[in-house]
Amino acid sequence: DTPEVTSLTSDHYILVKDQSESGDDEISQISSSYFTAATAYAAESDGGWSLLDLGISGTNWNRLNFSSGDTTIGDPTHFVNGTYTAPSSGVYVVNYEFQLEAGVDITLLGNQRLGLIKNGVVIEDKVFDGVRVTLGPLDIATIPVTSTNINKMVMLEAGDTLTFAVETGGVNLGLLTDNKVSLYVYKVAN
């Protein structure tokens, strides 16, 4: 009888057999850490979070500042001062979302947008979603913004950083920091 393993730890290895022409049926081992959630991180806050200036010249980019209590999955040391640090190299799935619970009129948001910044360079940004219908010089209707998100796959090397940011455009930050924000990051491939 072979004993059943009910959970993987760093002490476990998985054996694989290479059946390719060049592999000659060679047996290799893969660390079980490849299959564990050591790279997964998720956090959310229902208000009371803050923004920290990123210091990118000529912009109003600010990064999220969660507390360690906002972490819902993973090691909070991976996300410090608004920046996620990749613990290992690979392809990561990233999701970053703002939920403006009461809805905010798009005219109040100006040019605010979400941003994903890799190693100090903006790799994705998105203006807050909303709809405005105009006919000539008249605004017929403005539909409130309720949520905006960025969902992206990103190649990261161990030690690379992802910063979750907001371009404030000089607008009152109280419109944002009183609302829900959530994010998650996890590795899907080497």
XYZ file of N, CA, C and O in Angstrom:
760
model
N 0.835 -1.200 0.000
C 0.000 0.000 0.000
C 0.873 1.254 0.000
O 1.816 1.361 0.771
N 0.489 2.195 -0.821
C 1.180 3.472 -0.879
C 0.429 4.458 0.009
O -0.776 4.642 -0.137
N 1.156 5.114 0.946
C 0.463 6.068 1.823
C -0.040 7.282 1.034
O 0.601 7.724 0.082
N -1.187 7.803 1.432
C -1.787 8.973 0.787
C -1.227 10.244 1.406
O -1.117 10.357 2.619
N -0.866 11.215 0.564
C -0.400 12.523 1.024
C -1.604 13.459 0.970
O -2.195 13.661 -0.083
N -1.982 14.012 2.115
C -3.178 14.860 2.157
C -2.862 16.337 1.960
O -3.762 17.130 1.718
N -1.603 16.730 2.106
C -1.212 18.117 1.830
C 0.268 18.142 1.470
O 1.047 17.305 1.920
N 0.651 19.083 0.617
C 2.034 19.203 0.193
C 2.785 20.160 1.098
O 2.272 21.212 1.469
N 4.016 19.794 1.432
C 4.910 20.687 2.167
C 6.202 20.790 1.371
O 6.404 20.064 0.385
N 7.110 21.634 1.815
C 8.384 21.791 1.111
C 9.238 20.529 1.207
O 10.231 20.391 0.496
N 8.861 19.585 2.066
C 9.586 18.316 2.186
C 9.174 17.310 1.117
O 9.783 16.250 1.000
N 8.136 17.586 0.343
C 7.641 16.657 -0.670
C 8.203 16.989 -2.051
O 8.367 18.158 -2.401
N 8.459 15.932 -2.819
C 8.881 16.074 -4.199
C 8.005 15.163 -5.053
O 7.533 14.132 -4.603
N 7.816 15.549 -6.302
C 7.000 14.782 -7.224
C 7.935 14.243 -8.299
O 8.776 14.981 -8.840
N 7.814 12.952 -8.604
C 8.662 12.333 -9.618
C 7.967 12.380 -10.970
O 6.769 12.132 -11.069
N 8.758 12.705 -12.008
C 8.241 12.738 -13.370
C 9.165 11.925 -14.256
O 10.361 11.809 -14.011
N 8.598 11.355 -15.311
C 9.370 10.530 -16.241
C 9.381 11.217 -17.601
O 8.335 11.537 -18.164
N 10.577 11.459 -18.137
C 10.739 12.107 -19.431
C 10.680 11.034 -20.516
O 11.586 10.222 -20.643
N 9.604 11.029 -21.312
C 9.440 10.026 -22.359
C 9.717 10.583 -23.750
O 9.384 9.949 -24.741
N 10.348 11.733 -23.821
C 10.700 12.292 -25.127
C 11.857 11.497 -25.727
O 12.509 10.705 -25.035
N 12.146 11.713 -27.009
C 13.231 10.980 -27.667
C 14.563 11.224 -26.981
O 15.382 10.331 -26.849
N 14.791 12.447 -26.534
C 16.075 12.770 -25.905
C 16.076 12.473 -24.402
O 17.116 12.534 -23.771
N 14.925 12.131 -23.839
C 14.835 11.936 -22.397
C 15.230 10.566 -21.906
O 15.591 10.387 -20.749
N 15.186 9.579 -22.760
C 15.589 8.215 -22.391
C 14.918 7.731 -21.115
O 15.548 7.089 -20.281
N 13.636 8.057 -20.944
C 12.856 7.636 -19.778
C 13.487 8.055 -18.451
O 13.347 7.387 -17.432
N 14.208 9.153 -18.461
C 14.864 9.659 -17.258
C 13.822 10.101 -16.231
O 12.833 10.743 -16.561
N 14.065 9.762 -14.970
C 13.198 10.170 -13.859
C 13.799 11.421 -13.223
O 14.992 11.459 -12.915
N 12.972 12.443 -13.047
C 13.399 13.695 -12.409
C 12.436 14.027 -11.298
O 11.328 13.490 -11.232
N 12.844 14.922 -10.432
C 11.958 15.342 -9.350
C 11.638 16.818 -9.478
O 12.443 17.599 -9.963
N 10.431 17.163 -9.063
C 9.966 18.550 -9.046
C 9.610 18.870 -7.604
O 8.902 18.112 -6.938
N 10.078 19.996 -7.127
C 9.738 20.412 -5.763
C 8.240 20.693 -5.679
O 7.654 21.309 -6.571
N 7.639 20.261 -4.606
C 6.205 20.508 -4.431
C 5.906 21.989 -4.250
O 4.768 22.414 -4.415
N 6.928 22.788 -3.950
C 6.688 24.225 -3.784
C 6.185 24.846 -5.088
O 5.539 25.888 -5.071
N 6.470 24.190 -6.234
C 5.959 24.666 -7.523
C 4.433 24.660 -7.541
O 3.801 25.471 -8.196
N 3.817 23.752 -6.788
C 2.369 23.590 -6.803
C 1.668 24.228 -5.612
O 0.461 24.174 -5.504
N 2.403 24.820 -4.707
C 1.781 25.400 -3.518
C 1.482 26.870 -3.737
O 1.936 27.474 -4.701
N 0.740 27.449 -2.820
C 0.282 28.840 -2.948
C 1.273 29.842 -2.380
O 0.895 30.935 -1.996
N 2.569 29.508 -2.331
C 3.558 30.410 -1.744
C 3.630 31.756 -2.457
O 4.074 32.738 -1.884
N 3.197 31.824 -3.721
C 3.258 33.083 -4.459
C 1.928 33.834 -4.430
O 1.855 34.970 -4.863
N 0.875 33.197 -3.960
C -0.458 33.815 -3.993
C -0.577 34.888 -2.917
O -0.142 34.708 -1.783
N -1.184 36.002 -3.307
C -1.432 37.090 -2.357
C -2.762 37.745 -2.720
O -3.050 37.973 -3.899
N -3.569 38.037 -1.715
C -4.820 38.767 -1.920
C -5.060 39.681 -0.728
O -4.702 39.345 0.407
N -5.660 40.829 -0.995
C -5.993 41.777 0.072
C -7.206 42.574 -0.346
O -7.482 42.754 -1.540
N -7.944 43.064 0.643
C -9.050 43.973 0.360
C -9.318 44.832 1.583
O -9.003 44.464 2.706
N -9.869 45.992 1.305
C -10.221 46.922 2.380
C -11.492 47.656 1.982
O -11.646 48.064 0.830
N -12.376 47.812 2.939
C -13.662 48.487 2.711
C -13.603 49.948 3.128
O -14.541 50.466 3.703
N -12.524 50.618 2.867
C -12.358 52.014 3.254
C -11.358 52.115 4.383
O -10.983 51.136 5.014
N -10.882 53.311 4.631
C -9.907 53.520 5.686
C -8.487 53.238 5.233
O -7.558 53.353 6.013
N -8.268 52.879 3.977
C -6.923 52.693 3.458
C -6.421 54.044 2.958
O -7.172 55.016 2.898
N -5.167 54.129 2.601
C -4.613 55.418 2.189
C -3.762 55.249 0.928
O -3.512 54.140 0.477
N -3.341 56.372 0.384
C -2.480 56.403 -0.788
C -1.153 57.050 -0.418
O -1.115 58.009 0.356
N -0.059 56.535 -0.966
C 1.274 57.073 -0.744
C 1.816 57.604 -2.064
O 1.700 56.940 -3.093
N 2.441 58.796 -2.041
C 2.993 59.389 -3.252
C 4.091 58.492 -3.814
O 4.961 58.019 -3.091
N 4.042 58.226 -5.121
C 5.051 57.388 -5.766
C 6.299 58.168 -6.148
O 7.332 57.584 -6.416
N 6.187 59.477 -6.228
C 7.358 60.286 -6.556
C 7.774 60.207 -8.013
O 8.934 60.430 -8.331
N 6.855 59.856 -8.926
C 7.178 59.857 -10.349
C 6.987 61.284 -10.846
O 5.886 61.817 -10.825
N 8.051 61.916 -11.263
C 8.050 63.322 -11.647
C 6.992 63.628 -12.697
O 6.842 62.894 -13.680
N 6.244 64.706 -12.479
C 5.257 65.175 -13.445
C 3.944 64.416 -13.422
O 3.134 64.582 -14.328
N 3.728 63.549 -12.433
C 2.489 62.782 -12.364
C 1.869 62.901 -10.975
O 2.490 63.411 -10.045
N 0.647 62.428 -10.865
C -0.033 62.352 -9.576
C -0.279 60.895 -9.185
O -1.274 60.566 -8.571
N 0.640 59.975 -9.578
C 0.485 58.567 -9.223
C 0.727 58.375 -7.728
O 1.707 58.851 -7.175
N -0.192 57.655 -7.106
C -0.076 57.286 -5.696
C -0.301 55.789 -5.580
O -1.133 55.217 -6.293
N 0.412 55.137 -4.672
C 0.258 53.693 -4.494
C -0.645 53.393 -3.315
O -0.750 54.190 -2.376
N -1.297 52.233 -3.370
C -2.157 51.791 -2.275
C -1.325 51.538 -1.031
O -0.215 51.039 -1.122
N -1.888 51.817 0.120
C -1.221 51.510 1.375
C -2.182 50.701 2.232
O -3.031 51.259 2.923
N -2.083 49.373 2.137
C -2.889 48.470 2.963
C -2.170 48.207 4.272
O -0.950 48.283 4.345
N -2.932 47.823 5.282
C -2.319 47.322 6.510
C -2.207 45.807 6.394
O -2.875 45.186 5.562
N -1.381 45.178 7.221
C -1.235 43.718 7.153
C -2.553 43.020 7.464
O -2.796 41.911 7.013
N -3.453 43.695 8.200
C -4.766 43.137 8.508
C -5.683 43.053 7.300
O -6.704 42.368 7.341
N -5.337 43.740 6.206
C -6.141 43.697 4.980
C -5.838 42.460 4.133
O -6.568 42.151 3.205
N -4.734 41.761 4.437
C -4.356 40.553 3.698
C -5.379 39.463 3.964
O -5.695 39.164 5.113
N -5.912 38.850 2.886
C -6.880 37.761 3.036
C -6.281 36.411 2.693
O -6.739 35.388 3.188
N -5.263 36.389 1.826
C -4.559 35.155 1.459
C -3.089 35.499 1.266
O -2.756 36.510 0.663
N -2.232 34.632 1.768
C -0.806 34.768 1.487
C -0.038 35.479 2.571
O -0.557 35.826 3.633
N 1.216 35.697 2.261
C 2.173 36.292 3.193
C 2.159 37.811 3.038
O 2.516 38.323 1.977
N 1.753 38.547 4.087
C 1.687 40.016 3.970
C 3.034 40.675 3.711
O 3.079 41.813 3.269
N 4.142 39.956 3.936
C 5.446 40.563 3.657
C 5.715 40.676 2.154
O 6.634 41.368 1.747
N 4.898 39.999 1.322
C 5.037 40.155 -0.130
C 4.482 41.505 -0.599
O 4.776 41.940 -1.707
N 3.641 42.153 0.208
C 3.013 43.416 -0.175
C 3.309 44.454 0.910
O 2.683 44.473 1.964
N 4.284 45.319 0.647
C 4.722 46.311 1.633
C 4.701 47.686 0.975
O 5.211 47.856 -0.134
N 4.108 48.672 1.661
C 4.039 50.052 1.163
C 3.497 50.136 -0.262
O 4.007 50.857 -1.101
N 2.451 49.341 -0.532
C 1.779 49.416 -1.823
C 2.467 48.672 -2.940
O 2.098 48.825 -4.099
N 3.476 47.861 -2.621
C 4.239 47.180 -3.654
C 4.323 45.687 -3.363
O 4.691 45.280 -2.268
N 3.983 44.859 -4.370
C 4.114 43.404 -4.288
C 5.475 43.031 -4.853
O 5.854 43.488 -5.933
N 6.216 42.189 -4.134
C 7.509 41.701 -4.607
C 7.376 40.226 -4.954
O 6.969 39.423 -4.109
N 7.715 39.868 -6.189
C 7.583 38.483 -6.656
C 8.593 37.596 -5.924
O 9.797 37.866 -5.974
N 8.110 36.532 -5.260
C 9.027 35.642 -4.560
C 9.779 34.688 -5.493
O 10.821 34.164 -5.123
N 9.268 34.480 -6.715
C 9.947 33.605 -7.674
C 9.590 34.052 -9.090
O 8.605 34.757 -9.304
N 10.408 33.642 -10.036
C 10.202 34.017 -11.438
C 9.056 33.225 -12.043
O 8.856 32.061 -11.703
N 8.304 33.858 -12.955
C 7.239 33.166 -13.660
C 6.196 34.114 -14.195
O 6.353 35.334 -14.172
N 5.099 33.529 -14.679
C 3.959 34.279 -15.194
C 2.940 34.396 -14.062
O 2.581 33.396 -13.432
N 2.475 35.612 -13.813
C 1.539 35.883 -12.737
C 0.239 36.458 -13.293
O 0.270 37.214 -14.268
N -0.870 36.110 -12.663
C -2.154 36.731 -12.949
C -2.355 37.815 -11.892
O -2.145 37.587 -10.690
N -2.767 38.992 -12.343
C -2.950 40.139 -11.454
C -4.352 40.693 -11.659
O -4.796 40.864 -12.796
N -5.060 40.951 -10.575
C -6.360 41.614 -10.646
C -6.381 42.719 -9.593
O -5.980 42.512 -8.446
N -6.846 43.882 -10.002
C -6.857 45.069 -9.149
C -8.193 45.764 -9.397
O -8.514 46.101 -10.536
N -8.989 45.973 -8.348
C -10.335 46.510 -8.535
C -10.704 47.547 -7.474
O -10.437 47.359 -6.298
N -11.334 48.615 -7.942
C -11.984 49.599 -7.073
C -13.480 49.399 -7.189
O -14.005 49.269 -8.298
N -14.177 49.396 -6.057
C -15.635 49.357 -6.052
C -16.121 50.604 -5.329
O -15.923 50.752 -4.130
N -16.725 51.503 -6.089
C -17.269 52.731 -5.533
C -18.705 52.428 -5.142
O -19.605 52.470 -5.962
N -18.889 52.049 -3.887
C -20.127 51.420 -3.439
C -21.386 52.238 -3.678
O -22.415 51.700 -4.021
N -21.330 53.534 -3.500
C -22.525 54.345 -3.727
C -22.580 54.861 -5.166
O -23.553 55.469 -5.566
N -21.537 54.593 -5.919
C -21.457 55.155 -7.269
C -21.001 56.600 -7.176
O -21.378 57.317 -6.269
N -20.158 57.002 -8.088
C -19.640 58.370 -8.113
C -19.878 58.912 -9.506
O -19.601 58.239 -10.502
N -20.399 60.114 -9.596
C -20.627 60.759 -10.885
C -19.278 60.884 -11.598
O -18.308 61.385 -11.026
N -19.215 60.448 -12.847
C -17.963 60.450 -13.608
C -17.352 61.847 -13.706
O -16.143 61.992 -13.785
N -18.158 62.885 -13.661
C -17.618 64.246 -13.763
C -16.778 64.609 -12.544
O -15.932 65.487 -12.616
N -16.979 63.914 -11.402
C -16.188 64.190 -10.213
C -14.817 63.527 -10.254
O -13.925 63.907 -9.500
N -14.648 62.527 -11.108
C -13.400 61.774 -11.133
C -12.328 62.394 -12.019
O -11.170 62.041 -11.912
N -12.711 63.310 -12.891
C -11.711 63.923 -13.751
C -10.969 62.868 -14.544
O -11.553 62.009 -15.173
N -9.640 62.883 -14.473
C -8.816 61.950 -15.230
C -8.222 60.865 -14.334
O -7.148 60.361 -14.604
N -8.888 60.524 -13.245
C -8.353 59.503 -12.360
C -8.352 58.147 -13.044
O -9.279 57.815 -13.785
N -7.295 57.375 -12.779
C -7.219 56.048 -13.362
C -6.421 55.117 -12.467
O -5.616 55.551 -11.659
N -6.696 53.828 -12.649
C -5.931 52.793 -11.965
C -4.657 52.552 -12.754
O -4.645 52.671 -13.970
N -3.604 52.162 -12.045
C -2.357 51.850 -12.729
C -1.672 50.650 -12.128
O -1.746 50.416 -10.922
N -1.005 49.890 -12.983
C -0.176 48.781 -12.565
C 1.238 49.125 -13.011
O 1.486 49.344 -14.205
N 2.149 49.208 -12.056
C 3.502 49.682 -12.319
C 4.486 48.562 -11.993
O 4.520 48.070 -10.871
N 5.264 48.145 -13.001
C 6.258 47.082 -12.823
C 7.638 47.713 -12.769
O 8.042 48.412 -13.704
N 8.332 47.483 -11.665
C 9.702 47.999 -11.486
C 9.810 49.485 -11.825
O 10.748 49.934 -12.470
N 8.786 50.269 -11.433
C 8.809 51.714 -11.632
C 8.293 52.211 -12.968
O 8.294 53.412 -13.226
N 7.846 51.298 -13.857
C 7.346 51.688 -15.179
C 5.873 51.290 -15.287
O 5.522 50.143 -15.016
N 5.026 52.238 -15.696
C 3.598 51.956 -15.864
C 3.436 50.963 -17.011
O 3.836 51.241 -18.144
N 2.855 49.771 -16.720
C 2.643 48.767 -17.764
C 1.171 48.653 -18.148
O 0.841 48.055 -19.166
N 0.290 49.214 -17.332
C -1.146 49.184 -17.635
C -1.806 50.304 -16.849
O -1.502 50.511 -15.674
N -2.685 51.042 -17.493
C -3.518 51.994 -16.766
C -4.899 52.013 -17.389
O -5.075 51.644 -18.546
N -5.874 52.385 -16.576
C -7.256 52.358 -17.041
C -8.031 53.486 -16.362
O -8.054 53.586 -15.139
N -8.668 54.306 -17.182
C -9.510 55.381 -16.662
C -10.724 54.745 -15.990
O -11.222 53.713 -16.442
N -11.177 55.333 -14.900
C -12.361 54.811 -14.221
C -13.517 54.707 -15.202
O -13.777 55.634 -15.970
N -14.181 53.545 -15.200
C -15.290 53.289 -16.113
C -16.474 54.197 -15.792
O -16.729 54.518 -14.638
N -17.211 54.552 -16.811
C -18.432 55.327 -16.637
C -19.008 55.667 -17.990
O -18.346 55.509 -19.014
N -20.220 56.110 -18.014
C -20.890 56.447 -19.272
C -21.474 57.853 -19.159
O -22.112 58.183 -18.165
N -21.229 58.666 -20.176
C -21.844 59.983 -20.246
C -22.473 60.107 -21.624
O -21.814 59.875 -22.632
N -23.749 60.451 -21.684
C -24.450 60.616 -22.958
C -24.670 62.114 -23.174
O -25.253 62.794 -22.325
N -24.173 62.606 -24.304
C -24.338 64.027 -24.603
C -24.985 64.189 -25.974
O -24.826 63.357 -26.861
N -25.702 65.290 -26.117
C -26.303 65.650 -27.387
C -26.011 67.133 -27.578
O -26.574 67.974 -26.874
N -25.057 67.397 -28.491
C -24.645 68.787 -28.662
C -23.998 69.284 -27.376
O -23.203 68.600 -26.760
N -24.379 70.481 -26.933
C -23.766 71.040 -25.721
C -24.418 70.532 -24.428
O -23.997 70.917 -23.340
N -25.442 69.677 -24.518
C -26.169 69.244 -23.319
C -25.763 67.840 -22.867
O -25.684 66.916 -23.675
N -25.515 67.680 -21.556
C -25.335 66.350 -20.982
C -26.722 65.775 -20.755
O -27.506 66.310 -19.975
N -27.060 64.696 -21.438
C -28.379 64.080 -21.270
C -28.407 63.209 -20.025
O -29.336 63.245 -19.246
N -27.356 62.416 -19.846
C -27.320 61.516 -18.688
C -25.883 61.182 -18.345
O -25.022 61.094 -19.215
N -25.622 60.992 -17.067
C -24.349 60.500 -16.589
C -24.642 59.329 -15.673
O -25.392 59.466 -14.710
N -24.091 58.169 -16.005
C -24.316 56.974 -15.194
C -23.180 56.856 -14.189
O -22.010 56.939 -14.562
N -23.498 56.661 -12.913
C -22.450 56.603 -11.891
C -21.476 55.448 -12.117
O -21.853 54.385 -12.600
N -20.220 55.699 -11.751
C -19.191 54.678 -11.780
C -19.385 53.784 -10.560
O -19.558 54.271 -9.451
N -19.392 52.473 -10.741
C -19.525 51.582 -9.594
C -18.279 50.738 -9.372
O -17.963 50.412 -8.243
N -17.563 50.368 -10.422
C -16.301 49.659 -10.222
C -15.456 49.750 -11.478
O -15.954 49.928 -12.584
N -14.153 49.629 -11.279
C -13.189 49.611 -12.366
C -12.109 48.623 -11.972
O -11.733 48.559 -10.806
N -11.630 47.829 -12.943
C -10.566 46.902 -12.590
C -9.562 46.728 -13.717
O -9.827 47.039 -14.871
N -8.385 46.236 -13.332
C -7.339 45.824 -14.268
C -7.119 44.348 -14.010
O -6.942 43.930 -12.865
N -7.141 43.551 -15.074
C -6.863 42.122 -14.975
C -5.831 41.820 -16.041
O -6.074 42.071 -17.225
N -4.671 41.303 -15.640
C -3.559 41.169 -16.580
C -2.655 40.012 -16.185
O -2.512 39.708 -15.015
N -2.034 39.377 -17.198
C -0.968 38.411 -16.961
C 0.357 39.147 -17.142
O 0.525 39.908 -18.103
N 1.294 38.920 -16.193
C 2.556 39.648 -16.190
C 3.709 38.669 -15.962
O 3.626 37.812 -15.085
N 4.780 38.793 -16.749
C 5.992 38.005 -16.539
C 6.851 38.733 -15.508
O 7.161 39.915 -15.686
N 7.196 38.031 -14.412
C 8.009 38.624 -13.357
C 9.218 37.746 -13.065
O 9.120 36.523 -13.088
N 10.331 38.384 -12.784
C 11.510 37.685 -12.271
C 11.467 37.784 -10.751
O 10.855 38.707 -10.207
N 12.104 36.847 -10.061
C 12.170 36.924 -8.598
C 12.719 38.289 -8.199
O 13.723 38.746 -8.746
N 12.032 38.973 -7.286
C 12.458 40.298 -6.834
C 11.840 41.453 -7.597
O 11.945 42.604 -7.159
N 11.222 41.192 -8.762
C 10.510 42.256 -9.480
C 9.372 42.776 -8.612
O 8.833 42.043 -7.785
N 9.001 44.022 -8.837
C 7.930 44.618 -8.046
C 6.755 45.031 -8.923
O 6.931 45.417 -10.082
N 5.561 44.916 -8.350
C 4.331 45.436 -8.941
C 3.733 46.409 -7.949
O 3.509 46.055 -6.791
N 3.470 47.614 -8.414
C 2.854 48.626 -7.565
C 1.442 48.872 -8.073
O 1.223 49.046 -9.269
N 0.491 48.861 -7.148
C -0.919 49.098 -7.452
C -1.187 50.556 -7.139
O -1.115 50.975 -5.989
N -1.485 51.339 -8.187
C -1.496 52.785 -8.027
C -2.778 53.409 -8.558
O -3.563 52.780 -9.271
N -2.968 54.672 -8.190
C -4.073 55.497 -8.674
C -3.486 56.828 -9.111
O -2.720 57.446 -8.375
N -3.812 57.251 -10.331
C -3.473 58.592 -10.808
C -4.598 59.479 -10.334
O -5.737 59.348 -10.782
N -4.310 60.349 -9.370
C -5.368 61.113 -8.708
C -5.830 62.327 -9.484
O -6.932 62.812 -9.259
N -5.008 62.845 -10.383
C -5.413 63.994 -11.179
C -5.776 65.209 -10.337
O -6.503 66.083 -10.783
N -5.290 65.268 -9.109
C -5.554 66.398 -8.230
C -6.950 66.412 -7.632
O -7.370 67.386 -7.016
N -7.720 65.311 -7.779
C -9.090 65.228 -7.260
C -9.060 64.825 -5.790
O -8.148 64.147 -5.336
N -10.079 65.228 -5.029
C -10.216 64.896 -3.625
C -10.084 63.389 -3.415
O -10.896 62.611 -3.905
N -9.067 62.950 -2.669
C -8.822 61.531 -2.459
C -9.901 60.880 -1.617
O -10.049 59.666 -1.635
N -10.688 61.664 -0.880
C -11.770 61.102 -0.089
C -12.789 60.371 -0.945
O -13.472 59.471 -0.487
N -12.878 60.741 -2.236
C -13.777 60.035 -3.151
C -13.346 58.592 -3.334
O -14.137 57.735 -3.673
N -12.045 58.308 -3.127
C -11.522 56.969 -3.354
C -11.300 56.202 -2.059
O -11.692 55.047 -1.951
N -10.636 56.799 -1.098
C -10.169 56.055 0.074
C -11.283 55.616 1.006
O -11.037 54.857 1.933
N -12.509 56.076 0.789
C -13.651 55.619 1.583
C -14.341 54.422 0.941
O -15.338 53.932 1.452
N -13.849 53.951 -0.183
C -14.496 52.876 -0.925
C -13.678 51.596 -0.867
O -12.564 51.565 -0.358
N -14.246 50.534 -1.416
C -13.610 49.216 -1.361
C -12.576 49.063 -2.466
O -12.813 49.426 -3.615
N -11.441 48.509 -2.106
C -10.401 48.181 -3.073
C -9.934 46.760 -2.774
O -9.867 46.349 -1.618
N -9.687 45.998 -3.844
C -9.199 44.629 -3.660
C -8.198 44.294 -4.751
O -8.216 44.882 -5.836
N -7.319 43.348 -4.443
C -6.343 42.912 -5.418
C -5.941 41.485 -5.121
O -6.089 41.004 -4.002
N -5.492 40.795 -6.167
C -4.858 39.508 -5.967
C -3.791 39.295 -7.026
O -3.829 39.864 -8.110
N -2.786 38.488 -6.645
C -1.667 38.143 -7.506
C -1.358 36.677 -7.261
O -1.300 36.249 -6.099
N -1.184 35.897 -8.315
C -0.724 34.528 -8.123
C 0.009 34.035 -9.359
O -0.267 34.462 -10.477
N 0.937 33.143 -9.127
C 1.772 32.589 -10.193
C 1.029 31.446 -10.877
O 0.453 30.590 -10.217
N 1.051 31.457 -12.216
C 0.375 30.395 -12.969
C 1.345 29.527 -13.774
O 0.963 28.435 -14.206
N 2.569 29.988 -13.994
C 3.529 29.194 -14.770
C 4.940 29.700 -14.523
O 5.132 30.859 -14.147
N 5.889 28.826 -14.768
C 7.296 29.243 -14.708
C 7.627 29.904 -16.014
O 8.194 30.718 -16.330
